[in-house]
C-alpha cells in the first residue's frame, strides 16, 4: 500500500460481520485495515451463489464494515434465469434493500451491479441493458433513501468488462465505472482504466 499513489484504492474481496470470535477462515475488518486497505467488496456473486451468503448476511457485513471504518463495494445482480423471467429489478431491489437497511454513511458506499450471467462468461450486458438497470438502481435510491444519495452514489458495472466494450459502457449516463475481474490481469486493462478519458 505504501508504494502506491494515494488516489489508488486497495480492496479486500470479503470480510465478516463480527470483530472477533470463532470464525475460522474469515477475514475481519481489522485485518483488512491492518494491511493498509480501506475498501472491501461484499456480496460478490460467488459469495452469494457458491458460498450461499444471503441478502441478510451481506447487509449485516456491510453495516459492520462501515462501522469499522471501511468503505464498501456491495454487489447486486441477477442470474440468467431471473433475467429471463423478467425479475432483474425485483432481485436487484431485494438485494439493495438488505444493504440499504444497514448503511450508516452513503458517502462510503459504491454499488456494483454485476449480472451474474455475464461474469467470466464472455457475455456482457449490452450498454442499453446495463444502463437500464443502473438507472433503475439510481431511481430506487431516490425513492427509498433520498435524491442526494441517488445522485452522488457511484454505481459500477461488473460483468465481462473488457477493452472492447469498456468505452460504450462508460458512455452510459448512470454507469460510473467498472468492477473488473479477469480483465484486470491483462495488459489492455489500461484501456479500461482510461475508458472515460
PDB file of C-alpha atoms in Angstrom:
ATOM      1  CA  UNK A   1       0.000   0.000   0.000  1.00  0.00           C
ATOM      2  CA  UNK A   2       2.777   2.433   0.895  1.00  0.00           C
ATOM      3  CA  UNK A   3       4.250   2.125  -2.614  1.00  0.00           C
ATOM      4  CA  UNK A   4       1.044   3.139  -4.398  1.00  0.00           C
ATOM      5  CA  UNK A   5      -0.308   6.611  -5.218  1.00  0.00           C
ATOM      6  CA  UNK A   6      -2.918   7.833  -2.752  1.00  0.00           C
ATOM      7  CA  UNK A   7      -5.581   8.059  -5.475  1.00  0.00           C
ATOM      8  CA  UNK A   8      -5.479   4.275  -5.977  1.00  0.00           C
ATOM      9  CA  UNK A   9      -7.549   2.309  -3.502  1.00  0.00           C
ATOM     10  CA  UNK A  10      -6.977  -1.285  -2.496  1.00  0.00           C
ATOM     11  CA  UNK A  11      -9.908  -3.509  -1.555  1.00  0.00           C
ATOM     12  CA  UNK A  12     -10.289  -6.868   0.118  1.00  0.00           C
ATOM     13  CA  UNK A  13     -12.700  -9.284  -1.541  1.00  0.00           C
ATOM     14  CA  UNK A  14     -14.665 -10.139   1.592  1.00  0.00           C
ATOM     15  CA  UNK A  15     -14.879  -9.617   5.344  1.00  0.00           C
ATOM     16  CA  UNK A  16     -17.002 -10.959   8.160  1.00  0.00           C
ATOM     17  CA  UNK A  17     -19.710  -9.236  10.202  1.00  0.00           C
ATOM     18  CA  UNK A  18     -18.005  -9.519  13.595  1.00  0.00           C
ATOM     19  CA  UNK A  19     -14.905  -8.009  15.135  1.00  0.00           C
ATOM     20  CA  UNK A  20     -13.602 -11.287  16.543  1.00  0.00           C
ATOM     21  CA  UNK A  21     -14.678 -14.755  17.544  1.00  0.00           C
ATOM     22  CA  UNK A  22     -14.567 -18.359  16.443  1.00  0.00           C
ATOM     23  CA  UNK A  23     -14.978 -17.730  12.717  1.00  0.00           C
ATOM     24  CA  UNK A  24     -12.158 -19.829  11.296  1.00  0.00           C
ATOM     25  CA  UNK A  25     -11.194 -18.814   7.783  1.00  0.00           C
ATOM     26  CA  UNK A  26     -12.992 -15.484   7.843  1.00  0.00           C
ATOM     27  CA  UNK A  27     -11.304 -12.110   7.442  1.00  0.00           C
ATOM     28  CA  UNK A  28     -12.045  -9.328   9.915  1.00  0.00           C
ATOM     29  CA  UNK A  29     -12.344  -5.649   9.124  1.00  0.00           C
ATOM     30  CA  UNK A  30      -9.414  -5.044  11.497  1.00  0.00           C
ATOM     31  CA  UNK A  31      -7.216  -7.407   9.445  1.00  0.00           C
ATOM     32  CA  UNK A  32      -8.106  -5.518   6.267  1.00  0.00           C
ATOM     33  CA  UNK A  33      -7.289  -2.173   7.844  1.00  0.00           C
ATOM     34  CA  UNK A  34      -4.057  -3.572   9.294  1.00  0.00           C
ATOM     35  CA  UNK A  35      -2.936  -4.382   5.737  1.00  0.00           C
ATOM     36  CA  UNK A  36      -3.484  -0.752   4.780  1.00  0.00           C
ATOM     37  CA  UNK A  37      -6.684  -1.326   2.824  1.00  0.00           C
ATOM     38  CA  UNK A  38      -9.665   0.998   3.172  1.00  0.00           C
ATOM     39  CA  UNK A  39     -12.149  -0.834   0.941  1.00  0.00           C
ATOM     40  CA  UNK A  40     -13.932  -4.169   0.898  1.00  0.00           C
ATOM     41  CA  UNK A  41     -16.090  -5.828  -1.775  1.00  0.00           C
ATOM     42  CA  UNK A  42     -19.112  -7.559  -0.227  1.00  0.00           C
ATOM     43  CA  UNK A  43     -21.829  -9.754  -1.693  1.00  0.00           C
ATOM     44  CA  UNK A  44     -19.966 -10.645  -4.882  1.00  0.00           C
ATOM     45  CA  UNK A  45     -21.901 -13.178  -6.929  1.00  0.00           C
ATOM     46  CA  UNK A  46     -19.578 -16.038  -5.964  1.00  0.00           C
ATOM     47  CA  UNK A  47     -20.108 -15.233  -2.282  1.00  0.00           C
ATOM     48  CA  UNK A  48     -23.852 -15.387  -2.890  1.00  0.00           C
ATOM     49  CA  UNK A  49     -24.058 -18.305  -5.295  1.00  0.00           C
ATOM     50  CA  UNK A  50     -21.099 -20.523  -4.370  1.00  0.00           C
ATOM     51  CA  UNK A  51     -20.873 -19.878  -0.622  1.00  0.00           C
ATOM     52  CA  UNK A  52     -24.596 -19.350  -0.044  1.00  0.00           C
ATOM     53  CA  UNK A  53     -24.426 -15.894   1.520  1.00  0.00           C
ATOM     54  CA  UNK A  54     -27.905 -14.470   1.998  1.00  0.00           C
ATOM     55  CA  UNK A  55     -29.087 -10.917   1.429  1.00  0.00           C
ATOM     56  CA  UNK A  56     -29.428 -10.555   5.212  1.00  0.00           C
ATOM     57  CA  UNK A  57     -25.844 -11.686   5.886  1.00  0.00           C
ATOM     58  CA  UNK A  58     -24.474  -9.384   3.203  1.00  0.00           C
ATOM     59  CA  UNK A  59     -26.417  -6.485   4.682  1.00  0.00           C
ATOM     60  CA  UNK A  60     -25.008  -7.259   8.134  1.00  0.00           C
ATOM     61  CA  UNK A  61     -21.478  -7.422   6.692  1.00  0.00           C
ATOM     62  CA  UNK A  62     -21.985  -4.036   5.014  1.00  0.00           C
ATOM     63  CA  UNK A  63     -23.162  -2.497   8.291  1.00  0.00           C
ATOM     64  CA  UNK A  64     -20.261  -3.900  10.288  1.00  0.00           C
ATOM     65  CA  UNK A  65     -17.647  -2.934   7.690  1.00  0.00           C
ATOM     66  CA  UNK A  66     -18.922   0.647   7.672  1.00  0.00           C
ATOM     67  CA  UNK A  67     -18.952   0.810  11.484  1.00  0.00           C
ATOM     68  CA  UNK A  68     -15.376  -0.477  11.400  1.00  0.00           C
ATOM     69  CA  UNK A  69     -14.265   2.401   9.214  1.00  0.00           C
ATOM     70  CA  UNK A  70     -14.094   0.653   5.842  1.00  0.00           C
ATOM     71  CA  UNK A  71     -15.565   1.848   2.563  1.00  0.00           C
ATOM     72  CA  UNK A  72     -17.716  -0.813   0.915  1.00  0.00           C
ATOM     73  CA  UNK A  73     -18.495  -2.008  -2.586  1.00  0.00           C
ATOM     74  CA  UNK A  74     -21.622  -4.142  -2.177  1.00  0.00           C
ATOM     75  CA  UNK A  75     -22.538  -6.160  -5.258  1.00  0.00           C
ATOM     76  CA  UNK A  76     -26.005  -6.906  -6.551  1.00  0.00           C
ATOM     77  CA  UNK A  77     -27.194  -8.725  -9.650  1.00  0.00           C
ATOM     78  CA  UNK A  78     -29.432 -11.358 -11.144  1.00  0.00           C
ATOM     79  CA  UNK A  79     -28.800 -14.833 -12.507  1.00  0.00           C
ATOM     80  CA  UNK A  80     -29.704 -15.765 -16.096  1.00  0.00           C
ATOM     81  CA  UNK A  81     -32.968 -17.495 -15.180  1.00  0.00           C
ATOM     82  CA  UNK A  82     -34.046 -14.454 -13.155  1.00  0.00           C
ATOM     83  CA  UNK A  83     -33.318 -12.132 -16.086  1.00  0.00           C
ATOM     84  CA  UNK A  84     -35.193 -14.423 -18.486  1.00  0.00           C
ATOM     85  CA  UNK A  85     -38.157 -14.475 -16.068  1.00  0.00           C
ATOM     86  CA  UNK A  86     -38.266 -10.665 -16.081  1.00  0.00           C
ATOM     87  CA  UNK A  87     -37.173 -10.438 -12.432  1.00  0.00           C
ATOM     88  CA  UNK A  88     -33.984  -8.382 -12.820  1.00  0.00           C
ATOM     89  CA  UNK A  89     -35.148  -5.323 -10.892  1.00  0.00           C
ATOM     90  CA  UNK A  90     -37.077  -7.388  -8.343  1.00  0.00           C
ATOM     91  CA  UNK A  91     -33.892  -9.315  -7.475  1.00  0.00           C
ATOM     92  CA  UNK A  92     -31.655  -6.233  -7.515  1.00  0.00           C
ATOM     93  CA  UNK A  93     -34.045  -4.198  -5.372  1.00  0.00           C
ATOM     94  CA  UNK A  94     -34.389  -7.024  -2.810  1.00  0.00           C
ATOM     95  CA  UNK A  95     -30.603  -7.267  -2.550  1.00  0.00           C
ATOM     96  CA  UNK A  96     -30.257  -3.471  -2.435  1.00  0.00           C
ATOM     97  CA  UNK A  97     -32.810  -3.121   0.375  1.00  0.00           C
ATOM     98  CA  UNK A  98     -30.890  -5.554   2.580  1.00  0.00           C
ATOM     99  CA  UNK A  99     -27.798  -3.427   2.000  1.00  0.00           C
ATOM    100  CA  UNK A 100     -29.501  -0.024   2.375  1.00  0.00           C
ATOM    101  CA  UNK A 101     -31.071  -1.065   5.690  1.00  0.00           C
ATOM    102  CA  UNK A 102     -27.528  -1.346   7.086  1.00  0.00           C
ATOM    103  CA  UNK A 103     -25.835   1.696   5.558  1.00  0.00           C
ATOM    104  CA  UNK A 104     -24.847   4.357   8.060  1.00  0.00           C
ATOM    105  CA  UNK A 105     -22.902   6.601   5.664  1.00  0.00           C
ATOM    106  CA  UNK A 106     -23.650   6.546   1.919  1.00  0.00           C
ATOM    107  CA  UNK A 107     -20.500   8.542   1.144  1.00  0.00           C
ATOM    108  CA  UNK A 108     -18.549   5.355   1.927  1.00  0.00           C
ATOM    109  CA  UNK A 109     -20.585   3.153  -0.434  1.00  0.00           C
ATOM    110  CA  UNK A 110     -20.036   2.365  -4.123  1.00  0.00           C
ATOM    111  CA  UNK A 111     -22.625  -0.056  -5.532  1.00  0.00           C
ATOM    112  CA  UNK A 112     -21.622  -2.635  -8.116  1.00  0.00           C
ATOM    113  CA  UNK A 113     -24.222  -4.115 -10.450  1.00  0.00           C
ATOM    114  CA  UNK A 114     -22.979  -7.423 -11.782  1.00  0.00           C
ATOM    115  CA  UNK A 115     -25.369  -9.522 -13.843  1.00  0.00           C
ATOM    116  CA  UNK A 116     -24.279 -12.998 -12.772  1.00  0.00           C
ATOM    117  CA  UNK A 117     -24.888 -14.410 -16.254  1.00  0.00           C
ATOM    118  CA  UNK A 118     -22.214 -12.066 -17.624  1.00  0.00           C
ATOM    119  CA  UNK A 119     -19.395 -12.757 -15.157  1.00  0.00           C
ATOM    120  CA  UNK A 120     -16.466 -14.631 -16.636  1.00  0.00           C
ATOM    121  CA  UNK A 121     -18.662 -15.986 -19.415  1.00  0.00           C
ATOM    122  CA  UNK A 122     -17.502 -13.645 -22.143  1.00  0.00           C
ATOM    123  CA  UNK A 123     -21.118 -12.454 -22.367  1.00  0.00           C
ATOM    124  CA  UNK A 124     -21.807  -8.931 -21.304  1.00  0.00           C
ATOM    125  CA  UNK A 125     -24.953  -6.947 -20.908  1.00  0.00           C
ATOM    126  CA  UNK A 126     -25.375  -4.561 -23.796  1.00  0.00           C
ATOM    127  CA  UNK A 127     -24.762  -0.950 -22.815  1.00  0.00           C
ATOM    128  CA  UNK A 128     -28.523  -0.435 -23.098  1.00  0.00           C
ATOM    129  CA  UNK A 129     -29.273  -3.349 -20.735  1.00  0.00           C
ATOM    130  CA  UNK A 130     -26.675  -2.182 -18.236  1.00  0.00           C
ATOM    131  CA  UNK A 131     -27.846   1.450 -18.375  1.00  0.00           C
ATOM    132  CA  UNK A 132     -31.466   0.377 -17.857  1.00  0.00           C
ATOM    133  CA  UNK A 133     -30.585  -1.454 -14.629  1.00  0.00           C
ATOM    134  CA  UNK A 134     -28.237   1.296 -13.414  1.00  0.00           C
ATOM    135  CA  UNK A 135     -30.972   3.895 -13.951  1.00  0.00           C
ATOM    136  CA  UNK A 136     -33.439   1.670 -12.063  1.00  0.00           C
ATOM    137  CA  UNK A 137     -30.971   1.347  -9.152  1.00  0.00           C
ATOM    138  CA  UNK A 138     -30.483   5.115  -9.061  1.00  0.00           C
ATOM    139  CA  UNK A 139     -34.261   5.620  -9.111  1.00  0.00           C
ATOM    140  CA  UNK A 140     -34.675   3.086  -6.266  1.00  0.00           C
ATOM    141  CA  UNK A 141     -32.120   5.018  -4.217  1.00  0.00           C
ATOM    142  CA  UNK A 142     -34.007   8.258  -4.890  1.00  0.00           C
ATOM    143  CA  UNK A 143     -37.333   6.750  -3.809  1.00  0.00           C
ATOM    144  CA  UNK A 144     -36.058   4.699  -0.851  1.00  0.00           C
ATOM    145  CA  UNK A 145     -33.125   6.715   0.515  1.00  0.00           C
ATOM    146  CA  UNK A 146     -33.089  10.236  -0.936  1.00  0.00           C
ATOM    147  CA  UNK A 147     -32.337  12.175  -4.110  1.00  0.00           C
ATOM    148  CA  UNK A 148     -28.924  13.341  -2.897  1.00  0.00           C
ATOM    149  CA  UNK A 149     -27.752   9.771  -2.272  1.00  0.00           C
ATOM    150  CA  UNK A 150     -29.149   8.695  -5.653  1.00  0.00           C
ATOM    151  CA  UNK A 151     -27.202  11.453  -7.386  1.00  0.00           C
ATOM    152  CA  UNK A 152     -23.920  11.075  -5.515  1.00  0.00           C
ATOM    153  CA  UNK A 153     -23.588   7.292  -5.149  1.00  0.00           C
ATOM    154  CA  UNK A 154     -21.288   5.748  -7.717  1.00  0.00           C
ATOM    155  CA  UNK A 155     -22.691   2.662  -9.438  1.00  0.00           C
ATOM    156  CA  UNK A 156     -20.178   0.379 -11.146  1.00  0.00           C
ATOM    157  CA  UNK A 157     -20.873  -2.197 -13.841  1.00  0.00           C
ATOM    158  CA  UNK A 158     -19.222  -5.593 -13.469  1.00  0.00           C
ATOM    159  CA  UNK A 159     -19.747  -8.401 -15.934  1.00  0.00           C
ATOM    160  CA  UNK A 160     -17.099  -9.315 -18.504  1.00  0.00           C
ATOM    161  CA  UNK A 161     -15.886  -5.736 -18.884  1.00  0.00           C
ATOM    162  CA  UNK A 162     -13.119  -5.705 -21.471  1.00  0.00           C
ATOM    163  CA  UNK A 163     -11.027  -3.326 -23.560  1.00  0.00           C
ATOM    164  CA  UNK A 164     -13.520  -3.994 -26.348  1.00  0.00           C
ATOM    165  CA  UNK A 165     -16.681  -2.862 -24.514  1.00  0.00           C
ATOM    166  CA  UNK A 166     -15.475  -0.510 -21.780  1.00  0.00           C
ATOM    167  CA  UNK A 167     -15.896   2.758 -23.696  1.00  0.00           C
ATOM    168  CA  UNK A 168     -19.508   2.039 -24.688  1.00  0.00           C
ATOM    169  CA  UNK A 169     -20.358   1.092 -21.105  1.00  0.00           C
ATOM    170  CA  UNK A 170     -18.558   4.142 -19.696  1.00  0.00           C
ATOM    171  CA  UNK A 171     -20.539   6.417 -22.025  1.00  0.00           C
ATOM    172  CA  UNK A 172     -23.819   5.447 -20.320  1.00  0.00           C
ATOM    173  CA  UNK A 173     -25.055   8.239 -18.032  1.00  0.00           C
ATOM    174  CA  UNK A 174     -25.693   6.053 -14.966  1.00  0.00           C
ATOM    175  CA  UNK A 175     -22.590   3.848 -15.219  1.00  0.00           C
ATOM    176  CA  UNK A 176     -19.905   5.467 -13.085  1.00  0.00           C
ATOM    177  CA  UNK A 177     -17.117   2.928 -13.583  1.00  0.00           C
ATOM    178  CA  UNK A 178     -16.328  -0.754 -13.855  1.00  0.00           C
ATOM    179  CA  UNK A 179     -15.810  -3.602 -11.404  1.00  0.00           C
ATOM    180  CA  UNK A 180     -13.206  -5.568 -13.340  1.00  0.00           C
ATOM    181  CA  UNK A 181     -12.219  -9.158 -12.650  1.00  0.00           C
ATOM    182  CA  UNK A 182     -10.137 -11.268 -15.006  1.00  0.00           C
ATOM    183  CA  UNK A 183      -9.501  -8.444 -17.463  1.00  0.00           C
ATOM    184  CA  UNK A 184      -7.524  -6.632 -14.754  1.00  0.00           C
ATOM    185  CA  UNK A 185      -4.787  -9.223 -15.203  1.00  0.00           C
ATOM    186  CA  UNK A 186      -4.293  -8.433 -18.887  1.00  0.00           C
ATOM    187  CA  UNK A 187      -2.107  -5.717 -20.424  1.00  0.00           C
ATOM    188  CA  UNK A 188      -5.085  -3.979 -22.032  1.00  0.00           C
ATOM    189  CA  UNK A 189      -6.526  -3.302 -18.555  1.00  0.00           C
ATOM    190  CA  UNK A 190      -5.095   0.181 -19.011  1.00  0.00           C
ATOM    191  CA  UNK A 191      -7.705   0.758 -21.731  1.00  0.00           C
ATOM    192  CA  UNK A 192     -10.463   0.009 -19.205  1.00  0.00           C
ATOM    193  CA  UNK A 193      -8.879   2.373 -16.692  1.00  0.00           C
ATOM    194  CA  UNK A 194      -8.823   5.118 -19.323  1.00  0.00           C
ATOM    195  CA  UNK A 195     -12.306   4.396 -20.734  1.00  0.00           C
ATOM    196  CA  UNK A 196     -13.697   7.734 -19.600  1.00  0.00           C
ATOM    197  CA  UNK A 197     -10.778   9.818 -20.911  1.00  0.00           C
TER     198      UNK A 197
END
